[in-house]
């Protein structure tokens, strides 16, 4: 055995993919193959629809895979699951690292599970795809939820673009719904564009904040107030209570400056202490209030249909852009025009026209 294959074996043993040297080579190979074997669509779909978490997990792995043989199977799975999906409330949770998202979701999930609800927690973590490091994905988070029979937790999908990660997450939502999970929590960290993506795939969008030193509205990212259906000031405990109450008043005042949402909902600010499990029930009551309103006004499905439309157009848009910029003739022409532009021998608009005229390449 060459050095590199020895290293590989040692690594696989460490990861538990194959057992240590004590087993014969054939036995080890057999065991490895059985663990790596991907079940067929038929083998997956039945247990998945019955709520089997292992089948669900494997189905999501297929959806996340970039291998073309997996993509075909993933497509079949999604199609089989579609008639069973859609029966859930999708809740987006965002906030900066350290605000208490995982502590909050842990309490929130435990409370709902004790009421008989089935909760799936998915994460959209742009950092894991862009910097190869993950803010949300580490396994030590939400320890008590992981072992709850009513709960399914999936660390963040990875991918080379937010669009790719968003597609995988949307498909994972469908699979979770088909498996009978009726509350889907999609967590994201308040950096980059990920909130916008998560906002566009959820029914209710929750922004977690901390009470600051007064200037609550300073430094809050533009657009995020408009997206929030509720703001929750976490860590409202101990010496923080007073500041949290002040922050609540200030955020509520700011929220009232916005007109109600298109579905008639008026966002509100609440306080809670995820650590001490205080105020979590009020957040759920608020979400239930939203659901009641959305049902009365029949806006729930309408919003989802709009989201589907958004993702369809968004997917076409990003695919067209990528294919355009990656086309060798476009690359060459773009380089040429940039050169001419730097020498003042063309204008940005004339140069753009030249490059864009290549868009008819495929027709
Ligand atoms: P995340 O990065 O947003 O997921 O934040 P975590 O849930 O990991 O919480 C970050 C830190 O804040 C941890 O040390 C938590 O114990 C602490 N924390 C979370 N919620 C509360 C709370 O309600 N009150 C207090 N005092 N600490 C909290």
Coordinates of C-alpha atoms and ligand atoms in Angstrom, one line a residue:
X1 CA 0.0 0.0 0.0
X2 CA 1.4 3.4 -1.0
X3 CA 1.8 6.1 1.5
X4 CA -1.1 8.2 0.2
X5 CA -3.6 5.3 0.3
X6 CA -2.4 4.4 3.8
X7 CA -3.0 8.0 4.8
X8 CA -6.4 7.8 3.2
X9 CA -7.3 4.7 5.1
X10 CA -6.1 6.2 8.4
X11 CA -8.3 9.2 7.6
X12 CA -11.3 7.1 6.8
X13 CA -10.8 5.1 10.0
X14 CA -10.7 8.3 12.0
X15 CA -13.9 9.5 10.4
X16 CA -15.5 6.1 11.1
X17 CA -16.0 5.4 7.4
X18 CA -14.1 2.1 7.7
X19 CA -13.3 0.2 10.8
X20 CA -9.6 0.0 12.0
X21 CA -7.2 -2.6 10.7
X22 CA -8.6 -5.4 12.8
X23 CA -11.2 -6.3 10.1
X24 CA -10.1 -8.1 7.0
X25 CA -9.8 -5.9 3.9
X26 CA -12.8 -7.4 2.2
X27 CA -15.0 -7.1 5.2
X28 CA -13.9 -3.5 5.6
X29 CA -14.6 -2.8 2.0
X30 CA -18.1 -4.4 2.2
X31 CA -18.9 -2.3 5.2
X32 CA -17.7 0.9 3.6
X33 CA -19.7 0.2 0.5
X34 CA -22.9 -0.5 2.4
X35 CA -22.5 2.8 4.3
X36 CA -21.8 4.7 1.2
X37 CA -24.6 3.1 -0.8
X38 CA -27.2 5.6 -1.9
X39 CA -30.7 4.2 -1.6
X40 CA -33.0 4.3 -4.6
X41 CA -35.8 6.9 -4.8
X42 CA -38.4 4.2 -4.0
X43 CA -36.4 3.1 -1.0
X44 CA -36.3 6.7 0.3
X45 CA -39.7 8.0 -0.4
X46 CA -41.8 5.7 1.8
X47 CA -39.9 6.2 5.0
X48 CA -39.5 9.9 4.2
X49 CA -43.2 10.4 3.9
X50 CA -43.6 8.5 7.2
X51 CA -41.3 11.0 8.9
X52 CA -38.2 8.9 9.1
X53 CA -35.4 11.4 9.9
X54 CA -32.6 9.2 8.4
X55 CA -34.4 9.0 5.1
X56 CA -35.1 12.8 5.2
X57 CA -31.4 13.4 5.9
X58 CA -30.3 11.2 3.0
X59 CA -32.8 12.9 0.7
X60 CA -31.4 16.3 1.6
X61 CA -27.9 15.1 1.0
X62 CA -29.0 14.1 -2.5
X63 CA -30.5 17.5 -3.1
X64 CA -27.3 19.2 -1.9
X65 CA -25.1 17.0 -4.1
X66 CA -23.6 18.5 -7.2
X67 CA -23.0 15.0 -8.9
X68 CA -25.2 14.7 -11.9
X69 CA -26.4 11.2 -11.0
X70 CA -27.6 12.5 -7.7
X71 CA -29.3 15.5 -9.2
X72 CA -31.5 13.3 -11.3
X73 CA -32.6 11.3 -8.2
X74 CA -33.0 14.6 -6.3
X75 CA -35.4 15.8 -9.0
X76 CA -37.4 12.6 -8.7
X77 CA -37.6 12.9 -5.0
X78 CA -38.7 16.6 -5.1
X79 CA -41.4 15.7 -7.6
X80 CA -42.7 12.8 -5.4
X81 CA -42.7 15.1 -2.4
X82 CA -44.4 18.1 -3.9
X83 CA -48.0 16.9 -3.4
X84 CA -47.2 16.4 0.3
X85 CA -45.4 19.7 0.8
X86 CA -46.7 23.2 1.7
X87 CA -48.4 22.2 4.9
X88 CA -46.3 24.2 7.3
X89 CA -45.4 27.6 8.7
X90 CA -41.9 28.7 7.6
X91 CA -40.3 31.0 10.1
X92 CA -37.1 32.9 9.3
X93 CA -34.8 33.8 12.2
X94 CA -31.9 36.2 11.7
X95 CA -29.5 38.2 13.9
X96 CA -25.8 38.8 14.3
X97 CA -23.5 36.1 15.7
X98 CA -23.9 36.0 19.5
X99 CA -27.4 37.6 19.6
X100 CA -28.7 34.2 20.9
X101 CA -30.2 32.6 17.8
X102 CA -29.4 29.0 18.7
X103 CA -30.4 29.5 22.3
X104 CA -33.7 31.0 21.2
X105 CA -34.4 28.3 18.6
X106 CA -33.5 25.6 21.2
X107 CA -36.1 27.0 23.6
X108 CA -38.7 27.8 20.9
X109 CA -38.3 24.3 19.4
X110 CA -38.5 22.5 22.7
X111 CA -41.7 24.4 23.7
X112 CA -43.4 23.7 20.4
X113 CA -42.3 20.0 20.4
X114 CA -43.8 19.7 23.9
X115 CA -47.1 20.8 22.3
X116 CA -46.9 18.0 19.8
X117 CA -45.6 20.0 16.9
X118 CA -42.9 18.7 14.6
X119 CA -40.0 21.2 14.0
X120 CA -37.3 21.2 11.3
X121 CA -34.4 23.7 11.7
X122 CA -32.4 24.5 8.6
X123 CA -29.7 27.0 8.2
X124 CA -28.6 29.4 5.5
X125 CA -25.0 30.3 6.2
X126 CA -23.3 32.3 3.5
X127 CA -20.0 32.2 5.4
X128 CA -19.7 28.5 5.0
X129 CA -19.7 28.8 1.2
X130 CA -17.7 31.9 0.8
X131 CA -15.0 31.6 3.4
X132 CA -15.2 27.8 3.9
X133 CA -15.7 28.6 7.6
X134 CA -19.1 28.2 9.2
X135 CA -20.8 30.5 11.7
X136 CA -23.9 28.4 12.1
X137 CA -22.9 24.8 11.2
X138 CA -21.0 23.6 14.3
X139 CA -22.4 20.5 15.9
X140 CA -22.4 21.6 19.5
X141 CA -25.2 24.0 18.9
X142 CA -28.8 23.2 20.0
X143 CA -27.7 20.0 21.9
X144 CA -31.0 19.3 23.6
X145 CA -33.0 19.8 20.4
X146 CA -30.8 17.4 18.5
X147 CA -32.0 14.5 20.6
X148 CA -35.7 15.5 20.5
X149 CA -37.8 12.9 18.5
X150 CA -40.1 15.7 17.3
X151 CA -37.2 17.7 15.8
X152 CA -35.0 17.5 12.8
X153 CA -31.9 19.7 12.6
X154 CA -29.8 20.2 9.5
X155 CA -26.7 22.3 9.5
X156 CA -26.3 24.7 6.7
X157 CA -26.1 23.8 3.1
X158 CA -22.9 24.7 1.4
X159 CA -22.4 25.9 -2.1
X160 CA -20.4 28.3 -4.2
X161 CA -23.1 31.0 -4.4
X162 CA -25.9 32.3 -2.2
X163 CA -28.3 31.4 -5.0
X164 CA -27.2 27.8 -5.0
X165 CA -27.5 27.6 -1.2
X166 CA -30.9 29.2 -1.4
X167 CA -32.1 26.7 -3.9
X168 CA -30.9 23.8 -1.8
X169 CA -32.6 25.2 1.3
X170 CA -35.9 25.7 -0.6
X171 CA -35.8 22.1 -1.7
X172 CA -34.9 20.9 1.8
X173 CA -37.9 22.8 3.1
X174 CA -40.2 20.9 0.7
X175 CA -38.6 17.6 1.8
X176 CA -39.1 18.5 5.5
X177 CA -42.7 19.4 4.9
X178 CA -43.4 16.1 3.0
X179 CA -41.9 14.3 6.0
X180 CA -44.5 15.9 8.2
X181 CA -42.6 18.7 9.8
X182 CA -45.1 21.5 10.3
X183 CA -42.9 24.2 11.7
X184 CA -39.8 25.0 9.6
X185 CA -37.3 27.4 11.2
X186 CA -34.7 28.8 8.8
X187 CA -31.9 30.4 10.6
X188 CA -29.5 32.8 9.0
X189 CA -26.8 35.1 10.2
X190 CA -27.2 38.8 9.8
X191 CA -24.4 39.3 7.3
X192 CA -24.4 39.7 3.5
X193 CA -27.5 39.0 1.4
X194 CA -28.6 35.9 3.2
X195 CA -31.5 37.7 5.1
X196 CA -33.1 38.8 1.8
X197 CA -32.9 35.2 0.5
X198 CA -34.4 33.8 3.7
X199 CA -37.0 36.5 3.9
X200 CA -38.1 35.4 0.4
X201 CA -38.7 31.8 1.4
X202 CA -40.5 32.2 4.7
X203 CA -44.0 33.2 5.9
X204 CA -42.8 35.0 9.0
X205 CA -39.5 36.8 9.5
X206 CA -38.1 37.3 12.9
X207 CA -35.2 39.7 13.7
X208 CA -33.3 39.1 16.9
X209 CA -31.6 42.1 18.4
X210 CA -29.8 43.1 21.6
X211 CA -30.5 46.2 23.6
X212 CA -27.7 48.6 23.0
X213 CA -26.7 51.9 24.7
X214 CA -29.6 53.9 23.5
X215 CA -29.1 54.5 19.8
X216 CA -31.0 51.3 18.9
X217 CA -31.7 52.3 15.3
X218 CA -28.2 53.3 14.5
X219 CA -26.3 50.7 12.6
X220 CA -29.4 48.7 11.8
X221 CA -29.0 47.6 8.2
X222 CA -31.2 49.4 5.7
X223 CA -34.0 47.2 4.5
X224 CA -34.0 44.9 7.4
X225 CA -36.7 46.8 9.3
X226 CA -39.0 46.6 6.3
X227 CA -38.4 42.8 6.1
X228 CA -39.1 42.0 9.8
X229 CA -42.5 40.8 10.8
X230 CA -41.4 40.9 14.4
X231 CA -38.3 42.2 16.3
X232 CA -37.4 40.3 19.4
X233 CA -34.9 41.9 21.8
X234 CA -33.1 39.0 23.4
X235 CA -31.1 38.8 26.7
X236 CA -33.8 40.8 28.5
X237 CA -32.6 39.5 31.8
X238 CA -30.6 40.7 34.8
X239 CA -29.2 44.2 34.4
X240 CA -30.3 44.2 30.8
X241 CA -34.0 44.4 31.5
X242 CA -34.3 48.1 31.6
X243 CA -32.3 48.7 28.4
X244 CA -34.4 46.0 26.7
X245 CA -37.6 47.7 27.6
X246 CA -36.3 51.0 26.3
X247 CA -35.1 49.3 23.1
X248 CA -38.6 47.8 22.7
X249 CA -40.3 51.2 22.9
X250 CA -37.8 52.7 20.4
X251 CA -38.2 49.9 17.9
X252 CA -41.9 49.9 18.2
X253 CA -42.0 53.6 17.5
X254 CA -39.8 53.1 14.4
X255 CA -41.9 50.2 13.2
X256 CA -45.0 52.3 13.3
X257 CA -43.6 54.8 10.9
X258 CA -43.8 52.1 8.2
X259 CA -47.2 51.4 6.6
X260 CA -48.7 47.9 7.4
X261 CA -47.4 45.1 5.2
X262 CA -49.2 44.2 2.0
X263 CA -50.9 41.3 3.9
X264 CA -52.2 43.8 6.5
X265 CA -49.7 42.7 9.2
X266 CA -48.3 45.3 11.6
X267 CA -44.9 44.2 12.9
X268 CA -44.3 44.4 16.6
X269 CA -41.3 44.3 19.0
X270 CA -41.1 41.9 21.9
X271 CA -38.5 41.2 24.6
X272 CA -37.4 37.7 25.7
X273 CA -34.7 35.9 27.6
X274 CA -33.8 32.8 25.6
X275 CA -31.3 31.8 28.4
X276 CA -34.0 31.9 31.1
X277 CA -36.8 30.7 28.8
X278 CA -38.9 33.9 29.4
X279 CA -41.1 35.4 26.7
X280 CA -40.6 32.7 24.2
X281 CA -44.3 31.7 24.4
X282 CA -45.2 35.3 23.6
X283 CA -43.3 35.1 20.4
X284 CA -45.2 32.0 19.4
X285 CA -48.5 33.8 20.3
X286 CA -47.6 36.6 18.0
X287 CA -46.8 34.2 15.1
X288 CA -50.2 32.5 15.7
X289 CA -51.8 36.0 15.6
X290 CA -50.1 36.5 12.2
X291 CA -51.4 33.1 10.9
X292 CA -54.9 34.0 12.0
X293 CA -54.8 37.2 10.1
X294 CA -53.2 35.7 7.0
X295 CA -55.9 33.0 7.0
X296 CA -58.7 35.5 7.4
X297 CA -57.4 37.7 4.6
X298 CA -56.3 34.7 2.5
X299 CA -52.9 36.2 2.1
X300 CA -50.9 33.1 3.2
X301 CA -50.9 31.2 -0.1
X302 CA -50.8 34.4 -2.0
X303 CA -47.4 35.3 -0.4
X304 CA -46.1 31.9 -1.1
X305 CA -47.1 32.1 -4.8
X306 CA -45.3 35.4 -5.1
X307 CA -42.2 33.9 -3.5
X308 CA -42.4 31.0 -6.1
X309 CA -42.6 33.6 -8.8
X310 CA -39.7 35.5 -7.4
X311 CA -37.5 32.4 -7.2
X312 CA -38.4 31.4 -10.8
X313 CA -37.4 34.8 -12.2
X314 CA -34.4 35.0 -9.9
X315 CA -33.1 31.6 -11.0
X316 CA -33.5 32.5 -14.7
X317 CA -31.8 35.8 -14.1
X318 CA -28.7 34.4 -12.3
X319 CA -28.4 31.5 -14.8
X320 CA -28.5 33.8 -17.8
X321 CA -26.0 36.1 -16.2
X322 CA -23.6 33.3 -15.4
X323 CA -23.8 31.7 -18.8
X324 CA -23.4 35.1 -20.5
X325 CA -20.3 36.1 -18.6
X326 CA -18.7 32.6 -18.9
X327 CA -19.1 32.5 -22.7
X328 CA -15.5 32.6 -24.2
X329 CA -16.6 35.2 -26.9
X330 CA -18.1 37.4 -24.2
X331 CA -15.0 37.2 -22.0
X332 CA -12.8 38.1 -25.0
X333 CA -15.0 41.0 -26.1
X334 CA -15.4 42.3 -22.6
X335 CA -11.6 42.4 -22.1
X336 CA -11.2 44.2 -25.4
X337 CA -13.8 46.8 -24.5
X338 CA -12.4 47.4 -21.1
X339 CA -9.0 48.0 -22.7
X340 CA -10.5 50.5 -25.2
X341 CA -12.4 52.2 -22.4
X342 CA -9.2 52.6 -20.3
X343 CA -7.6 54.3 -23.3
X344 CA -10.7 56.6 -23.7
X345 CA -11.3 55.1 -27.2
X346 CA -14.9 54.2 -26.4
X347 CA -17.7 55.1 -24.0
X348 CA -19.1 52.8 -21.3
X349 CA -22.4 52.7 -23.2
X350 CA -21.0 51.9 -26.6
X351 CA -18.7 49.3 -25.0
X352 CA -21.7 47.7 -23.3
X353 CA -23.7 47.6 -26.6
X354 CA -20.8 45.8 -28.2
X355 CA -20.6 43.1 -25.5
X356 CA -24.4 42.8 -25.2
X357 CA -24.7 42.3 -28.9
X358 CA -23.1 38.9 -28.3
X359 CA -26.2 37.9 -26.1
X360 CA -27.8 36.7 -29.4
X361 CA -25.1 34.0 -29.6
X362 CA -27.3 31.1 -28.7
X363 CA -30.3 32.1 -30.7
Ligands
LIG1 P1 -26.0 32.9 18.1 O1 -24.6 33.0 17.7 O2 -26.8 34.0 17.7 O3 -26.5 31.5 17.8 O4 -25.9 33.0 19.7 P2 -26.0 31.9 20.9 O5 -27.3 31.3 21.0 O6 -24.8 30.9 20.6 O7 -25.7 32.7 22.1 C1 -24.5 33.5 22.3 C2 -24.2 33.6 23.8 O8 -25.2 34.4 24.4 C3 -24.2 32.3 24.6 O9 -23.2 32.4 25.5 C4 -25.5 32.3 25.2 O10 -25.5 31.5 26.4 C5 -25.8 33.7 25.5 N1 -27.3 34.0 25.5 C6 -28.2 33.6 24.6 N2 -29.4 34.0 25.0 C7 -29.3 34.7 26.1 C8 -30.2 35.4 27.0 O11 -31.4 35.4 26.8 N3 -29.7 36.0 28.1 C9 -28.3 36.0 28.3 N4 -27.9 36.7 29.4 N5 -27.5 35.4 27.6 C10 -27.9 34.7 26.5

